[in-house]
Amino acid sequence: MYHRVQTTPGNPEYERARLLMTREANAAIAGAFDGGARAVLVNDSHGDFRNMPPDLLDPRAQVMQGRPRPLGMMAGLDQDIDAVCLVGYHSRASGRGILAQTINSFAFARLEINGLELGEAGLYGALAGEYGVPVVMGSGDDVFIAENHALFPQTRFVEIKRATGQNSGISLSPAQACAAIQKTVAAALRDHAAQPLRFDAPFEIRM
């Protein structure tokens, strides 16, 4: 997706985009089972958290939809989760990535924990870390990966798009993107050495 209209319900662009996201979720599900997963929980986490048609998701997975819910985009961490995959993430607010934002477009221009600027991947990766769960895979544009590679050094990343502006970029085809996601999730679960992301208390949070 490149433009906010593609992320806003009520128009044909959104309807196409939600199907593309569902296919990427299915690629991640297939990769998880290829990599030895016994169960997969999909956390629908855009907008009002009810975007992907559940009847089009791989029936081997369960899906969590709707809001509000405890732990937000990381809901389900208290259900014996072993690893987290971040599929379709974007770079942080005030960054140069496609649709760059943190939480929503109007809430934060910058957010720091203990002096480190974070986007949604860092925030929710740290929340997963509080439960002892590592982030093993992430997909998004090149800016998202550059921002988070040092934060998650053992995580496997998939570059789906290369950003050329807030609303423009160069993308893999949907088929190539899904194939790369499936392959990377499978490898991440088979071989992962990722450690949970943790920050030392006391926490200093600046918004």
Short mmCIF file of N, CA and C in Angstrom, two decimals, residues 11-83:
data_model
loop_
_atom_site.label_atom_id
_atom_site.label_comp_id
_atom_site.label_asym_id
_atom_site.label_seq_id
_atom_site.Cartn_x
_atom_site.Cartn_y
_atom_site.Cartn_z
N ASN A 11 -13.98 2.12 0.36
CA ASN A 11 -13.65 2.45 -1.02
C ASN A 11 -13.01 1.24 -1.69
N PRO A 12 -13.05 1.16 -3.03
CA PRO A 12 -12.51 0.00 -3.73
C PRO A 12 -11.02 -0.24 -3.49
N GLU A 13 -10.25 0.84 -3.32
CA GLU A 13 -8.81 0.68 -3.07
C GLU A 13 -8.57 -0.12 -1.80
N TYR A 14 -9.34 0.16 -0.75
CA TYR A 14 -9.20 -0.57 0.51
C TYR A 14 -9.58 -2.04 0.31
N GLU A 15 -10.65 -2.29 -0.42
CA GLU A 15 -11.08 -3.67 -0.62
C GLU A 15 -9.99 -4.50 -1.31
N ARG A 16 -9.29 -3.89 -2.27
CA ARG A 16 -8.20 -4.61 -2.92
C ARG A 16 -7.03 -4.80 -1.95
N ALA A 17 -6.74 -3.75 -1.18
CA ALA A 17 -5.59 -3.80 -0.28
C ALA A 17 -5.78 -4.84 0.82
N ARG A 18 -6.98 -4.97 1.34
CA ARG A 18 -7.20 -5.94 2.42
C ARG A 18 -7.03 -7.37 1.92
N LEU A 19 -7.32 -7.60 0.63
CA LEU A 19 -7.09 -8.93 0.07
C LEU A 19 -5.59 -9.20 -0.10
N LEU A 20 -4.84 -8.18 -0.50
CA LEU A 20 -3.39 -8.34 -0.59
C LEU A 20 -2.80 -8.65 0.78
N MET A 21 -3.29 -7.96 1.82
CA MET A 21 -2.80 -8.22 3.17
C MET A 21 -3.17 -9.62 3.62
N THR A 22 -4.35 -10.07 3.27
CA THR A 22 -4.77 -11.43 3.64
C THR A 22 -3.87 -12.46 2.99
N ARG A 23 -3.49 -12.23 1.74
CA ARG A 23 -2.60 -13.17 1.06
C ARG A 23 -1.23 -13.20 1.73
N GLU A 24 -0.73 -12.05 2.17
CA GLU A 24 0.54 -12.03 2.87
C GLU A 24 0.44 -12.74 4.22
N ALA A 25 -0.69 -12.56 4.90
CA ALA A 25 -0.91 -13.28 6.16
C ALA A 25 -0.92 -14.79 5.90
N ASN A 26 -1.58 -15.20 4.84
CA ASN A 26 -1.62 -16.63 4.51
C ASN A 26 -0.23 -17.17 4.18
N ALA A 27 0.58 -16.35 3.53
CA ALA A 27 1.95 -16.77 3.25
C ALA A 27 2.73 -16.97 4.55
N ALA A 28 2.52 -16.07 5.51
CA ALA A 28 3.19 -16.21 6.80
C ALA A 28 2.70 -17.44 7.55
N ILE A 29 1.39 -17.70 7.49
CA ILE A 29 0.83 -18.89 8.14
C ILE A 29 1.45 -20.15 7.53
N ALA A 30 1.47 -20.22 6.20
CA ALA A 30 2.04 -21.39 5.53
C ALA A 30 3.51 -21.56 5.91
N GLY A 31 4.24 -20.46 5.94
CA GLY A 31 5.64 -20.53 6.33
C GLY A 31 5.83 -21.01 7.76
N ALA A 32 4.93 -20.57 8.65
CA ALA A 32 5.03 -21.00 10.04
C ALA A 32 4.85 -22.51 10.15
N PHE A 33 3.86 -23.05 9.46
CA PHE A 33 3.66 -24.49 9.52
C PHE A 33 4.80 -25.23 8.81
N ASP A 34 5.32 -24.66 7.73
CA ASP A 34 6.50 -25.25 7.08
C ASP A 34 7.67 -25.31 8.06
N GLY A 35 7.77 -24.30 8.92
CA GLY A 35 8.88 -24.22 9.87
C GLY A 35 8.67 -24.99 11.15
N GLY A 36 7.55 -25.71 11.25
CA GLY A 36 7.35 -26.57 12.41
C GLY A 36 6.36 -26.08 13.43
N ALA A 37 5.66 -24.98 13.16
CA ALA A 37 4.67 -24.48 14.12
C ALA A 37 3.55 -25.51 14.32
N ARG A 38 3.07 -25.58 15.55
CA ARG A 38 1.93 -26.46 15.86
C ARG A 38 0.62 -25.70 15.82
N ALA A 39 0.68 -24.37 15.99
CA ALA A 39 -0.52 -23.52 15.96
C ALA A 39 -0.09 -22.12 15.58
N VAL A 40 -0.98 -21.38 14.95
CA VAL A 40 -0.70 -20.00 14.53
C VAL A 40 -1.89 -19.13 14.92
N LEU A 41 -1.60 -17.98 15.52
CA LEU A 41 -2.61 -16.98 15.85
C LEU A 41 -2.31 -15.72 15.05
N VAL A 42 -3.27 -15.30 14.22
CA VAL A 42 -3.13 -14.08 13.42
C VAL A 42 -3.77 -12.93 14.19
N ASN A 43 -3.02 -11.85 14.36
CA ASN A 43 -3.50 -10.67 15.07
C ASN A 43 -3.75 -9.57 14.04
N ASP A 44 -4.99 -9.37 13.66
CA ASP A 44 -5.38 -8.32 12.70
C ASP A 44 -5.22 -6.98 13.40
N SER A 45 -4.26 -6.15 12.92
CA SER A 45 -3.85 -5.00 13.74
C SER A 45 -3.83 -3.67 13.01
N HIS A 46 -4.55 -3.54 11.94
CA HIS A 46 -4.64 -2.23 11.28
C HIS A 46 -5.97 -1.57 11.62
N GLY A 47 -5.94 -0.25 11.83
CA GLY A 47 -7.16 0.53 11.98
C GLY A 47 -8.04 0.03 13.11
N ASP A 48 -9.23 -0.44 12.76
CA ASP A 48 -10.16 -0.93 13.77
C ASP A 48 -9.98 -2.42 14.05
N PHE A 49 -8.88 -3.00 13.55
CA PHE A 49 -8.50 -4.38 13.84
C PHE A 49 -9.49 -5.40 13.29
N ARG A 50 -10.14 -5.10 12.20
CA ARG A 50 -11.04 -6.09 11.58
C ARG A 50 -11.02 -5.88 10.07
N ASN A 51 -9.89 -6.23 9.48
CA ASN A 51 -9.65 -5.96 8.07
C ASN A 51 -9.64 -7.20 7.19
N MET A 52 -8.98 -8.25 7.64
CA MET A 52 -8.83 -9.43 6.79
C MET A 52 -10.06 -10.32 6.87
N PRO A 53 -10.70 -10.65 5.74
CA PRO A 53 -11.88 -11.54 5.78
C PRO A 53 -11.49 -12.89 6.37
N PRO A 54 -12.05 -13.28 7.51
CA PRO A 54 -11.61 -14.52 8.16
C PRO A 54 -11.84 -15.76 7.32
N ASP A 55 -12.85 -15.72 6.45
CA ASP A 55 -13.11 -16.90 5.63
C ASP A 55 -12.07 -17.09 4.53
N LEU A 56 -11.23 -16.06 4.31
CA LEU A 56 -10.18 -16.17 3.30
C LEU A 56 -8.82 -16.50 3.90
N LEU A 57 -8.74 -16.54 5.23
CA LEU A 57 -7.49 -16.90 5.89
C LEU A 57 -7.32 -18.42 5.92
N ASP A 58 -6.07 -18.84 5.89
CA ASP A 58 -5.73 -20.26 5.99
C ASP A 58 -6.47 -20.87 7.18
N PRO A 59 -7.29 -21.91 6.96
CA PRO A 59 -8.11 -22.46 8.05
C PRO A 59 -7.31 -23.13 9.15
N ARG A 60 -6.01 -23.34 8.94
CA ARG A 60 -5.19 -23.92 10.01
C ARG A 60 -4.91 -22.93 11.13
N ALA A 61 -5.11 -21.64 10.84
CA ALA A 61 -4.80 -20.60 11.83
C ALA A 61 -6.07 -20.13 12.53
N GLN A 62 -5.88 -19.52 13.69
CA GLN A 62 -6.93 -18.77 14.35
C GLN A 62 -6.65 -17.29 14.15
N VAL A 63 -7.70 -16.46 14.20
CA VAL A 63 -7.52 -15.03 13.98
C VAL A 63 -8.18 -14.25 15.10
N MET A 64 -7.49 -13.20 15.54
CA MET A 64 -8.01 -12.30 16.56
C MET A 64 -8.35 -10.97 15.88
N GLN A 65 -9.60 -10.53 16.01
CA GLN A 65 -10.06 -9.30 15.37
C GLN A 65 -10.90 -8.48 16.34
N GLY A 66 -11.02 -7.18 16.04
CA GLY A 66 -11.85 -6.28 16.83
C GLY A 66 -11.08 -5.58 17.93
N ARG A 67 -11.63 -4.45 18.38
CA ARG A 67 -11.02 -3.66 19.44
C ARG A 67 -12.11 -2.98 20.25
N PRO A 68 -11.78 -2.55 21.48
CA PRO A 68 -10.48 -2.64 22.16
C PRO A 68 -10.21 -4.06 22.64
N ARG A 69 -8.92 -4.32 22.89
CA ARG A 69 -8.52 -5.62 23.42
C ARG A 69 -7.21 -5.48 24.18
N PRO A 70 -7.01 -6.28 25.21
CA PRO A 70 -5.76 -6.20 25.99
C PRO A 70 -4.55 -6.43 25.11
N LEU A 71 -3.52 -5.61 25.30
CA LEU A 71 -2.24 -5.69 24.60
C LEU A 71 -2.30 -5.26 23.14
N GLY A 72 -3.46 -4.79 22.67
CA GLY A 72 -3.55 -4.19 21.34
C GLY A 72 -2.98 -5.06 20.24
N MET A 73 -1.97 -4.55 19.54
CA MET A 73 -1.38 -5.25 18.40
C MET A 73 -0.61 -6.50 18.81
N MET A 74 -0.39 -6.68 20.10
CA MET A 74 0.27 -7.89 20.60
C MET A 74 -0.69 -8.75 21.41
N ALA A 75 -1.97 -8.54 21.25
CA ALA A 75 -2.95 -9.37 21.96
C ALA A 75 -2.70 -10.84 21.64
N GLY A 76 -2.79 -11.67 22.66
CA GLY A 76 -2.54 -13.09 22.50
C GLY A 76 -1.21 -13.55 23.06
N LEU A 77 -0.36 -12.60 23.47
CA LEU A 77 0.94 -12.97 24.02
C LEU A 77 0.82 -13.82 25.28
N ASP A 78 -0.31 -13.70 25.96
CA ASP A 78 -0.51 -14.47 27.18
C ASP A 78 -1.07 -15.86 26.90
N GLN A 79 -1.07 -16.28 25.62
CA GLN A 79 -1.64 -17.57 25.25
C GLN A 79 -0.55 -18.54 24.75
N ASP A 80 0.54 -18.63 25.50
CA ASP A 80 1.60 -19.60 25.21
C ASP A 80 2.18 -19.41 23.81
N ILE A 81 2.54 -18.17 23.50
CA ILE A 81 3.15 -17.84 22.21
C ILE A 81 4.66 -18.01 22.29
N ASP A 82 5.26 -18.62 21.27
CA ASP A 82 6.71 -18.87 21.26
C ASP A 82 7.48 -17.85 20.43
N ALA A 83 6.85 -17.26 19.43
CA ALA A 83 7.56 -16.34 18.53
C ALA A 83 6.56 -15.41 17.86
#
